[in-house]
Amino acid sequence: MTVTNADPVAAEPTKATAARRSAGGGGLGRYVLVRFLLIFPTVFILVTLVFFLMRVIGNPIVASVGGRLTPEQLQARLHAAGYDRPVIVQYLQYLGQIVRGDFGTTVTDHRPISQIILEYGGATVELVFYALIIALVLGIPLGMLAAYMRDKWPDVLLRGLAILTYATPVFFGGLLLKLVFSIWLGWLPLGDRASTRVELALNNVPGATGIYLVDALRTGNGVIIGDVLQHAVLPAFTLGLLTAGIFLRLVRANMIGSLGSDYVDAARSRGVRESRLVRTHAFRPALVPIITVMGLQIAMLLGGSVLTETTFGWRGLGFELQQYLSARDFVAVQGIVAVLAVIVAVTNFVVDVVAALIDPRVRY
């Protein structure tokens, strides 16, 4: 009996495809490049929308300080800021400033937006990090449990909880948590990022990052670390529960699909334990959608941080944004929102790359 080799002509396309993918064409390299290039039009569109929406509201100088200046002073201020020029000229100048990393200067207190970002950005990053950890720790295991107990009372209860956490306004959830755990039970602080004594100690840490947990760990003082974590519990849960409900429902839906797939049935027929089926065979495919939507959820957390920071007096970008909105300082609002748009675009790019590394199907 003679065994013939496979047709070399049929093998050629496979070799060519493998070579092309290894070179980046049609594979991971091309996907990463395209996703990176999409950052620029995304930021451009967001910045453009913010710029013109702020102009629709009215002149930012007049809105913020118009009633406190004489007509001559107001005109001088408008001319110095360039707001007496055509809108298209202002727009092109603003784009040029952003390219140079200059997001403008506030009208009310004459501070560069970059200085505000450096001073308060760490607080917002810290809060979003805490909230994301809470969302993952609660949403993923509860979603797995709901999928495993499908259509039983734990599943019904968890689905109702997910809807409730997502539908509850952030400020209302924060006030409710403060009422229960701070006023009634007295377990946790009402607000702020740390007690006054601890804040003074953290501000004196050499090379302070503005992320209190990092600075507290650098001191090596357990009392300071505990104080920082105590103040972070309620804001983190308030913001994290918003996203935990989304993760719960997403994990549940994808795991139900995975548990009913052929490869899970095959593993079950081989005698694989049910707990291992849930943890390994069904969970890993269900994790990919979580990573895919995580960029959008981070954008939602940044938006929710405005109300959360205001509710708990957490001095971050959201808190400052609310203050400038109250003062009708639209230049500051425009600059902070533009920076947040850049952060969201870059975060989505990183999340997309991670998703592509985990799931080979994510390609162009």
PDB file of C-alpha atoms in Angstrom, residues 48-306:
ATOM      1  CA  THR A  48     -15.139  69.127  17.708  1.00  0.00           C
ATOM      2  CA  LEU A  49     -18.522  68.278  19.225  1.00  0.00           C
ATOM      3  CA  VAL A  50     -17.516  69.687  22.605  1.00  0.00           C
ATOM      4  CA  PHE A  51     -16.148  72.873  21.044  1.00  0.00           C
ATOM      5  CA  PHE A  52     -19.257  73.710  19.043  1.00  0.00           C
ATOM      6  CA  LEU A  53     -21.681  72.645  21.774  1.00  0.00           C
ATOM      7  CA  MET A  54     -19.940  75.057  24.134  1.00  0.00           C
ATOM      8  CA  ARG A  55     -20.321  77.807  21.518  1.00  0.00           C
ATOM      9  CA  VAL A  56     -24.020  77.044  21.061  1.00  0.00           C
ATOM     10  CA  ILE A  57     -24.540  77.665  24.781  1.00  0.00           C
ATOM     11  CA  GLY A  58     -23.073  81.129  24.415  1.00  0.00           C
ATOM     12  CA  ASN A  59     -19.902  83.137  24.826  1.00  0.00           C
ATOM     13  CA  PRO A  60     -17.914  81.556  27.693  1.00  0.00           C
ATOM     14  CA  ILE A  61     -16.425  84.874  28.851  1.00  0.00           C
ATOM     15  CA  VAL A  62     -19.812  86.572  28.999  1.00  0.00           C
ATOM     16  CA  ALA A  63     -21.363  83.536  30.704  1.00  0.00           C
ATOM     17  CA  SER A  64     -18.765  83.371  33.478  1.00  0.00           C
ATOM     18  CA  VAL A  65     -17.734  86.967  34.265  1.00  0.00           C
ATOM     19  CA  GLY A  66     -19.890  89.157  32.031  1.00  0.00           C
ATOM     20  CA  GLY A  67     -22.024  90.607  34.828  1.00  0.00           C
ATOM     21  CA  ARG A  68     -19.006  91.633  36.914  1.00  0.00           C
ATOM     22  CA  LEU A  69     -17.121  93.646  34.284  1.00  0.00           C
ATOM     23  CA  THR A  70     -17.667  96.983  32.580  1.00  0.00           C
ATOM     24  CA  PRO A  71     -18.295  96.860  28.799  1.00  0.00           C
ATOM     25  CA  GLU A  72     -14.731  98.039  28.164  1.00  0.00           C
ATOM     26  CA  GLN A  73     -13.232  95.401  30.456  1.00  0.00           C
ATOM     27  CA  LEU A  74     -15.442  92.714  28.934  1.00  0.00           C
ATOM     28  CA  GLN A  75     -14.403  93.686  25.407  1.00  0.00           C
ATOM     29  CA  ALA A  76     -10.736  93.632  26.406  1.00  0.00           C
ATOM     30  CA  ARG A  77     -11.162  90.193  27.948  1.00  0.00           C
ATOM     31  CA  LEU A  78     -12.926  88.901  24.822  1.00  0.00           C
ATOM     32  CA  HIS A  79     -10.180  90.258  22.583  1.00  0.00           C
ATOM     33  CA  ALA A  80      -7.403  88.783  24.753  1.00  0.00           C
ATOM     34  CA  ALA A  81      -9.070  85.361  24.695  1.00  0.00           C
ATOM     35  CA  GLY A  82      -9.780  85.582  20.952  1.00  0.00           C
ATOM     36  CA  TYR A  83     -13.543  85.266  21.283  1.00  0.00           C
ATOM     37  CA  ASP A  84     -14.195  88.283  19.089  1.00  0.00           C
ATOM     38  CA  ARG A  85     -12.842  86.351  16.085  1.00  0.00           C
ATOM     39  CA  PRO A  86     -14.888  84.155  13.712  1.00  0.00           C
ATOM     40  CA  VAL A  87     -15.832  80.787  15.182  1.00  0.00           C
ATOM     41  CA  ILE A  88     -13.947  78.856  12.509  1.00  0.00           C
ATOM     42  CA  VAL A  89     -10.759  80.772  13.375  1.00  0.00           C
ATOM     43  CA  GLN A  90     -11.281  79.995  17.077  1.00  0.00           C
ATOM     44  CA  TYR A  91     -11.829  76.352  16.194  1.00  0.00           C
ATOM     45  CA  LEU A  92      -8.620  76.058  14.157  1.00  0.00           C
ATOM     46  CA  GLN A  93      -6.662  77.796  16.903  1.00  0.00           C
ATOM     47  CA  TYR A  94      -8.125  75.434  19.487  1.00  0.00           C
ATOM     48  CA  LEU A  95      -7.129  72.388  17.432  1.00  0.00           C
ATOM     49  CA  GLY A  96      -3.625  73.792  17.182  1.00  0.00           C
ATOM     50  CA  GLN A  97      -3.508  74.220  20.972  1.00  0.00           C
ATOM     51  CA  ILE A  98      -4.639  70.631  21.568  1.00  0.00           C
ATOM     52  CA  VAL A  99      -1.967  69.301  19.202  1.00  0.00           C
ATOM     53  CA  ARG A 100       0.593  71.136  21.359  1.00  0.00           C
ATOM     54  CA  GLY A 101      -0.976  69.673  24.532  1.00  0.00           C
ATOM     55  CA  ASP A 102      -2.549  72.987  25.577  1.00  0.00           C
ATOM     56  CA  PHE A 103      -6.203  72.505  26.554  1.00  0.00           C
ATOM     57  CA  GLY A 104      -6.748  76.147  27.494  1.00  0.00           C
ATOM     58  CA  THR A 105      -6.926  78.268  30.648  1.00  0.00           C
ATOM     59  CA  THR A 106      -9.921  78.614  32.946  1.00  0.00           C
ATOM     60  CA  VAL A 107     -11.795  81.907  32.943  1.00  0.00           C
ATOM     61  CA  THR A 108     -12.754  82.076  36.617  1.00  0.00           C
ATOM     62  CA  ASP A 109      -9.404  81.339  38.286  1.00  0.00           C
ATOM     63  CA  HIS A 110      -6.933  81.601  35.347  1.00  0.00           C
ATOM     64  CA  ARG A 111      -5.482  78.111  35.803  1.00  0.00           C
ATOM     65  CA  PRO A 112      -4.144  76.011  32.925  1.00  0.00           C
ATOM     66  CA  ILE A 113      -6.300  72.956  32.276  1.00  0.00           C
ATOM     67  CA  SER A 114      -3.151  70.823  32.275  1.00  0.00           C
ATOM     68  CA  GLN A 115      -2.454  71.920  35.862  1.00  0.00           C
ATOM     69  CA  ILE A 116      -5.990  70.886  36.908  1.00  0.00           C
ATOM     70  CA  ILE A 117      -5.530  67.494  35.237  1.00  0.00           C
ATOM     71  CA  LEU A 118      -2.249  66.886  37.030  1.00  0.00           C
ATOM     72  CA  GLU A 119      -3.635  68.015  40.381  1.00  0.00           C
ATOM     73  CA  TYR A 120      -6.977  66.193  40.365  1.00  0.00           C
ATOM     74  CA  GLY A 121      -6.612  63.495  37.713  1.00  0.00           C
ATOM     75  CA  GLY A 122      -5.033  61.045  40.135  1.00  0.00           C
ATOM     76  CA  ALA A 123      -8.092  61.150  42.384  1.00  0.00           C
ATOM     77  CA  THR A 124     -10.426  60.259  39.514  1.00  0.00           C
ATOM     78  CA  VAL A 125      -8.145  57.480  38.262  1.00  0.00           C
ATOM     79  CA  GLU A 126      -8.033  56.060  41.788  1.00  0.00           C
ATOM     80  CA  LEU A 127     -11.825  56.131  42.163  1.00  0.00           C
ATOM     81  CA  VAL A 128     -12.423  54.554  38.747  1.00  0.00           C
ATOM     82  CA  PHE A 129      -9.884  51.839  39.565  1.00  0.00           C
ATOM     83  CA  TYR A 130     -11.635  51.023  42.835  1.00  0.00           C
ATOM     84  CA  ALA A 131     -15.032  50.986  41.121  1.00  0.00           C
ATOM     85  CA  LEU A 132     -13.793  48.717  38.328  1.00  0.00           C
ATOM     86  CA  ILE A 133     -12.401  46.249  40.867  1.00  0.00           C
ATOM     87  CA  ILE A 134     -15.743  46.244  42.719  1.00  0.00           C
ATOM     88  CA  ALA A 135     -17.616  45.708  39.439  1.00  0.00           C
ATOM     89  CA  LEU A 136     -15.414  42.780  38.407  1.00  0.00           C
ATOM     90  CA  VAL A 137     -15.332  41.136  41.837  1.00  0.00           C
ATOM     91  CA  LEU A 138     -19.127  41.296  42.172  1.00  0.00           C
ATOM     92  CA  GLY A 139     -20.320  41.081  38.571  1.00  0.00           C
ATOM     93  CA  ILE A 140     -18.310  38.114  37.280  1.00  0.00           C
ATOM     94  CA  PRO A 141     -18.893  35.572  40.116  1.00  0.00           C
ATOM     95  CA  LEU A 142     -22.554  36.528  40.470  1.00  0.00           C
ATOM     96  CA  GLY A 143     -23.001  36.264  36.695  1.00  0.00           C
ATOM     97  CA  MET A 144     -21.470  32.775  36.785  1.00  0.00           C
ATOM     98  CA  LEU A 145     -23.803  31.787  39.615  1.00  0.00           C
ATOM     99  CA  ALA A 146     -26.841  33.148  37.780  1.00  0.00           C
ATOM    100  CA  ALA A 147     -25.913  31.191  34.633  1.00  0.00           C
ATOM    101  CA  TYR A 148     -25.352  27.983  36.577  1.00  0.00           C
ATOM    102  CA  MET A 149     -28.668  28.411  38.467  1.00  0.00           C
ATOM    103  CA  ARG A 150     -30.560  29.472  35.340  1.00  0.00           C
ATOM    104  CA  ASP A 151     -34.284  30.123  35.878  1.00  0.00           C
ATOM    105  CA  LYS A 152     -34.079  29.165  39.551  1.00  0.00           C
ATOM    106  CA  TRP A 153     -34.732  31.602  42.369  1.00  0.00           C
ATOM    107  CA  PRO A 154     -31.042  32.700  42.782  1.00  0.00           C
ATOM    108  CA  ASP A 155     -30.981  33.561  39.066  1.00  0.00           C
ATOM    109  CA  VAL A 156     -34.210  35.553  39.299  1.00  0.00           C
ATOM    110  CA  LEU A 157     -32.939  37.396  42.386  1.00  0.00           C
ATOM    111  CA  LEU A 158     -29.591  38.229  40.804  1.00  0.00           C
ATOM    112  CA  ARG A 159     -31.174  39.453  37.567  1.00  0.00           C
ATOM    113  CA  GLY A 160     -33.448  41.737  39.556  1.00  0.00           C
ATOM    114  CA  LEU A 161     -30.449  42.992  41.534  1.00  0.00           C
ATOM    115  CA  ALA A 162     -28.543  43.701  38.321  1.00  0.00           C
ATOM    116  CA  ILE A 163     -31.418  45.754  36.926  1.00  0.00           C
ATOM    117  CA  LEU A 164     -31.790  47.605  40.218  1.00  0.00           C
ATOM    118  CA  THR A 165     -28.119  48.558  40.471  1.00  0.00           C
ATOM    119  CA  TYR A 166     -28.012  49.728  36.862  1.00  0.00           C
ATOM    120  CA  ALA A 167     -31.247  51.731  37.080  1.00  0.00           C
ATOM    121  CA  THR A 168     -30.526  53.427  40.419  1.00  0.00           C
ATOM    122  CA  PRO A 169     -29.179  56.973  39.939  1.00  0.00           C
ATOM    123  CA  VAL A 170     -25.604  57.276  41.163  1.00  0.00           C
ATOM    124  CA  PHE A 171     -26.294  60.208  43.484  1.00  0.00           C
ATOM    125  CA  PHE A 172     -29.291  58.444  45.040  1.00  0.00           C
ATOM    126  CA  GLY A 173     -27.296  55.262  45.614  1.00  0.00           C
ATOM    127  CA  GLY A 174     -24.508  57.300  47.197  1.00  0.00           C
ATOM    128  CA  LEU A 175     -26.868  59.158  49.515  1.00  0.00           C
ATOM    129  CA  LEU A 176     -28.522  55.878  50.523  1.00  0.00           C
ATOM    130  CA  LEU A 177     -25.192  54.244  51.335  1.00  0.00           C
ATOM    131  CA  LYS A 178     -24.137  57.293  53.343  1.00  0.00           C
ATOM    132  CA  LEU A 179     -27.403  57.215  55.275  1.00  0.00           C
ATOM    133  CA  VAL A 180     -27.062  53.529  56.182  1.00  0.00           C
ATOM    134  CA  PHE A 181     -23.322  53.030  56.720  1.00  0.00           C
ATOM    135  CA  SER A 182     -22.251  56.483  57.880  1.00  0.00           C
ATOM    136  CA  ILE A 183     -25.204  57.996  59.752  1.00  0.00           C
ATOM    137  CA  TRP A 184     -27.180  54.996  61.033  1.00  0.00           C
ATOM    138  CA  LEU A 185     -24.374  52.500  61.612  1.00  0.00           C
ATOM    139  CA  GLY A 186     -21.414  54.902  61.870  1.00  0.00           C
ATOM    140  CA  TRP A 187     -19.061  52.403  60.245  1.00  0.00           C
ATOM    141  CA  LEU A 188     -17.607  54.557  57.455  1.00  0.00           C
ATOM    142  CA  PRO A 189     -16.785  58.242  56.867  1.00  0.00           C
ATOM    143  CA  LEU A 190     -19.356  60.500  55.240  1.00  0.00           C
ATOM    144  CA  GLY A 191     -17.056  61.806  52.551  1.00  0.00           C
ATOM    145  CA  ASP A 192     -13.682  63.227  51.476  1.00  0.00           C
ATOM    146  CA  ARG A 193     -10.716  61.182  50.325  1.00  0.00           C
ATOM    147  CA  ALA A 194      -9.079  61.020  53.764  1.00  0.00           C
ATOM    148  CA  SER A 195      -9.195  62.663  57.171  1.00  0.00           C
ATOM    149  CA  THR A 196      -7.578  66.089  57.515  1.00  0.00           C
ATOM    150  CA  ARG A 197      -4.564  64.775  59.410  1.00  0.00           C
ATOM    151  CA  VAL A 198      -3.929  62.056  56.833  1.00  0.00           C
ATOM    152  CA  GLU A 199      -4.348  64.471  53.906  1.00  0.00           C
ATOM    153  CA  LEU A 200      -1.695  66.756  55.387  1.00  0.00           C
ATOM    154  CA  ALA A 201       0.644  63.787  55.796  1.00  0.00           C
ATOM    155  CA  LEU A 202       0.055  62.597  52.232  1.00  0.00           C
ATOM    156  CA  ASN A 203       0.587  66.057  50.770  1.00  0.00           C
ATOM    157  CA  ASN A 204       4.012  66.128  52.417  1.00  0.00           C
ATOM    158  CA  VAL A 205       5.115  62.825  50.871  1.00  0.00           C
ATOM    159  CA  PRO A 206       8.075  63.524  48.532  1.00  0.00           C
ATOM    160  CA  GLY A 207       7.016  63.197  44.914  1.00  0.00           C
ATOM    161  CA  ALA A 208       3.344  62.706  45.809  1.00  0.00           C
ATOM    162  CA  THR A 209       1.374  61.144  42.949  1.00  0.00           C
ATOM    163  CA  GLY A 210      -2.070  62.420  43.967  1.00  0.00           C
ATOM    164  CA  ILE A 211      -3.247  58.789  44.157  1.00  0.00           C
ATOM    165  CA  TYR A 212      -3.744  58.505  47.895  1.00  0.00           C
ATOM    166  CA  LEU A 213      -3.450  54.728  48.113  1.00  0.00           C
ATOM    167  CA  VAL A 214      -0.077  54.769  46.345  1.00  0.00           C
ATOM    168  CA  ASP A 215       1.180  57.625  48.515  1.00  0.00           C
ATOM    169  CA  ALA A 216      -0.156  55.918  51.661  1.00  0.00           C
ATOM    170  CA  LEU A 217       1.618  52.675  50.774  1.00  0.00           C
ATOM    171  CA  ARG A 218       4.824  54.625  50.287  1.00  0.00           C
ATOM    172  CA  THR A 219       4.602  55.928  53.864  1.00  0.00           C
ATOM    173  CA  GLY A 220       4.349  52.375  55.203  1.00  0.00           C
ATOM    174  CA  ASN A 221       1.983  53.643  57.911  1.00  0.00           C
ATOM    175  CA  GLY A 222      -0.895  51.223  58.510  1.00  0.00           C
ATOM    176  CA  VAL A 223      -3.080  53.910  60.077  1.00  0.00           C
ATOM    177  CA  ILE A 224      -2.789  56.130  56.992  1.00  0.00           C
ATOM    178  CA  ILE A 225      -3.454  53.213  54.630  1.00  0.00           C
ATOM    179  CA  GLY A 226      -6.510  52.155  56.629  1.00  0.00           C
ATOM    180  CA  ASP A 227      -7.874  55.708  56.686  1.00  0.00           C
ATOM    181  CA  VAL A 228      -7.518  56.050  52.906  1.00  0.00           C
ATOM    182  CA  LEU A 229      -9.235  52.717  52.267  1.00  0.00           C
ATOM    183  CA  GLN A 230     -12.084  53.508  54.687  1.00  0.00           C
ATOM    184  CA  HIS A 231     -12.837  56.753  52.862  1.00  0.00           C
ATOM    185  CA  ALA A 232     -12.778  54.934  49.497  1.00  0.00           C
ATOM    186  CA  VAL A 233     -15.294  52.193  50.359  1.00  0.00           C
ATOM    187  CA  LEU A 234     -18.578  54.074  49.878  1.00  0.00           C
ATOM    188  CA  PRO A 235     -17.599  56.035  46.731  1.00  0.00           C
ATOM    189  CA  ALA A 236     -16.145  52.872  45.159  1.00  0.00           C
ATOM    190  CA  PHE A 237     -19.255  50.808  45.870  1.00  0.00           C
ATOM    191  CA  THR A 238     -21.557  53.592  44.678  1.00  0.00           C
ATOM    192  CA  LEU A 239     -19.803  53.803  41.327  1.00  0.00           C
ATOM    193  CA  GLY A 240     -18.867  50.128  41.046  1.00  0.00           C
ATOM    194  CA  LEU A 241     -22.393  48.805  41.534  1.00  0.00           C
ATOM    195  CA  LEU A 242     -23.450  50.714  38.424  1.00  0.00           C
ATOM    196  CA  THR A 243     -21.156  48.585  36.269  1.00  0.00           C
ATOM    197  CA  ALA A 244     -21.404  45.362  38.312  1.00  0.00           C
ATOM    198  CA  GLY A 245     -24.986  44.892  37.130  1.00  0.00           C
ATOM    199  CA  ILE A 246     -23.880  45.166  33.499  1.00  0.00           C
ATOM    200  CA  PHE A 247     -21.072  42.639  33.990  1.00  0.00           C
ATOM    201  CA  LEU A 248     -23.443  40.273  35.806  1.00  0.00           C
ATOM    202  CA  ARG A 249     -25.950  40.195  32.974  1.00  0.00           C
ATOM    203  CA  LEU A 250     -23.238  39.979  30.315  1.00  0.00           C
ATOM    204  CA  VAL A 251     -21.456  37.053  31.986  1.00  0.00           C
ATOM    205  CA  ARG A 252     -24.770  35.289  32.592  1.00  0.00           C
ATOM    206  CA  ALA A 253     -25.907  35.592  28.974  1.00  0.00           C
ATOM    207  CA  ASN A 254     -22.590  34.441  27.502  1.00  0.00           C
ATOM    208  CA  MET A 255     -22.107  31.605  29.956  1.00  0.00           C
ATOM    209  CA  ILE A 256     -25.596  30.252  29.251  1.00  0.00           C
ATOM    210  CA  GLY A 257     -24.604  30.105  25.584  1.00  0.00           C
ATOM    211  CA  SER A 258     -21.284  28.442  26.465  1.00  0.00           C
ATOM    212  CA  LEU A 259     -22.874  25.873  28.794  1.00  0.00           C
ATOM    213  CA  GLY A 260     -25.177  24.787  25.968  1.00  0.00           C
ATOM    214  CA  SER A 261     -22.396  24.405  23.393  1.00  0.00           C
ATOM    215  CA  ASP A 262     -21.197  21.120  21.908  1.00  0.00           C
ATOM    216  CA  TYR A 263     -17.731  21.197  23.447  1.00  0.00           C
ATOM    217  CA  VAL A 264     -19.194  21.585  26.947  1.00  0.00           C
ATOM    218  CA  ASP A 265     -21.562  18.679  26.289  1.00  0.00           C
ATOM    219  CA  ALA A 266     -18.603  16.623  25.117  1.00  0.00           C
ATOM    220  CA  ALA A 267     -16.624  17.481  28.258  1.00  0.00           C
ATOM    221  CA  ARG A 268     -19.648  16.617  30.409  1.00  0.00           C
ATOM    222  CA  SER A 269     -19.955  13.243  28.696  1.00  0.00           C
ATOM    223  CA  ARG A 270     -16.308  12.522  29.552  1.00  0.00           C
ATOM    224  CA  GLY A 271     -17.150  12.921  33.230  1.00  0.00           C
ATOM    225  CA  VAL A 272     -15.703  16.416  33.804  1.00  0.00           C
ATOM    226  CA  ARG A 273     -17.005  17.859  37.043  1.00  0.00           C
ATOM    227  CA  GLU A 274     -19.722  20.488  36.735  1.00  0.00           C
ATOM    228  CA  SER A 275     -17.751  23.035  38.749  1.00  0.00           C
ATOM    229  CA  ARG A 276     -14.805  22.662  36.360  1.00  0.00           C
ATOM    230  CA  LEU A 277     -17.121  23.008  33.366  1.00  0.00           C
ATOM    231  CA  VAL A 278     -18.346  26.323  34.727  1.00  0.00           C
ATOM    232  CA  ARG A 279     -14.926  27.667  35.752  1.00  0.00           C
ATOM    233  CA  THR A 280     -12.905  26.576  32.725  1.00  0.00           C
ATOM    234  CA  HIS A 281     -14.898  25.464  29.719  1.00  0.00           C
ATOM    235  CA  ALA A 282     -17.751  27.971  29.924  1.00  0.00           C
ATOM    236  CA  PHE A 283     -16.171  30.924  31.714  1.00  0.00           C
ATOM    237  CA  ARG A 284     -13.202  31.625  29.455  1.00  0.00           C
ATOM    238  CA  PRO A 285     -15.259  32.189  26.285  1.00  0.00           C
ATOM    239  CA  ALA A 286     -17.673  34.336  28.314  1.00  0.00           C
ATOM    240  CA  LEU A 287     -14.778  36.511  29.509  1.00  0.00           C
ATOM    241  CA  VAL A 288     -13.996  37.895  26.051  1.00  0.00           C
ATOM    242  CA  PRO A 289     -17.163  40.067  25.802  1.00  0.00           C
ATOM    243  CA  ILE A 290     -16.394  41.466  29.265  1.00  0.00           C
ATOM    244  CA  ILE A 291     -12.984  42.662  28.086  1.00  0.00           C
ATOM    245  CA  THR A 292     -14.489  43.979  24.845  1.00  0.00           C
ATOM    246  CA  VAL A 293     -17.026  46.232  26.585  1.00  0.00           C
ATOM    247  CA  MET A 294     -14.696  47.227  29.405  1.00  0.00           C
ATOM    248  CA  GLY A 295     -13.538  50.318  27.508  1.00  0.00           C
ATOM    249  CA  LEU A 296     -17.126  51.530  27.231  1.00  0.00           C
ATOM    250  CA  GLN A 297     -17.689  50.800  30.913  1.00  0.00           C
ATOM    251  CA  ILE A 298     -14.627  52.849  31.868  1.00  0.00           C
ATOM    252  CA  ALA A 299     -16.133  55.734  29.900  1.00  0.00           C
ATOM    253  CA  MET A 300     -19.367  55.229  31.858  1.00  0.00           C
ATOM    254  CA  LEU A 301     -17.418  55.204  35.124  1.00  0.00           C
ATOM    255  CA  LEU A 302     -15.709  58.467  34.193  1.00  0.00           C
ATOM    256  CA  GLY A 303     -19.119  59.985  33.508  1.00  0.00           C
ATOM    257  CA  GLY A 304     -20.543  58.605  36.745  1.00  0.00           C
ATOM    258  CA  SER A 305     -17.567  59.911  38.698  1.00  0.00           C
ATOM    259  CA  VAL A 306     -18.923  63.456  38.335  1.00  0.00           C
TER     260      VAL A 306
END
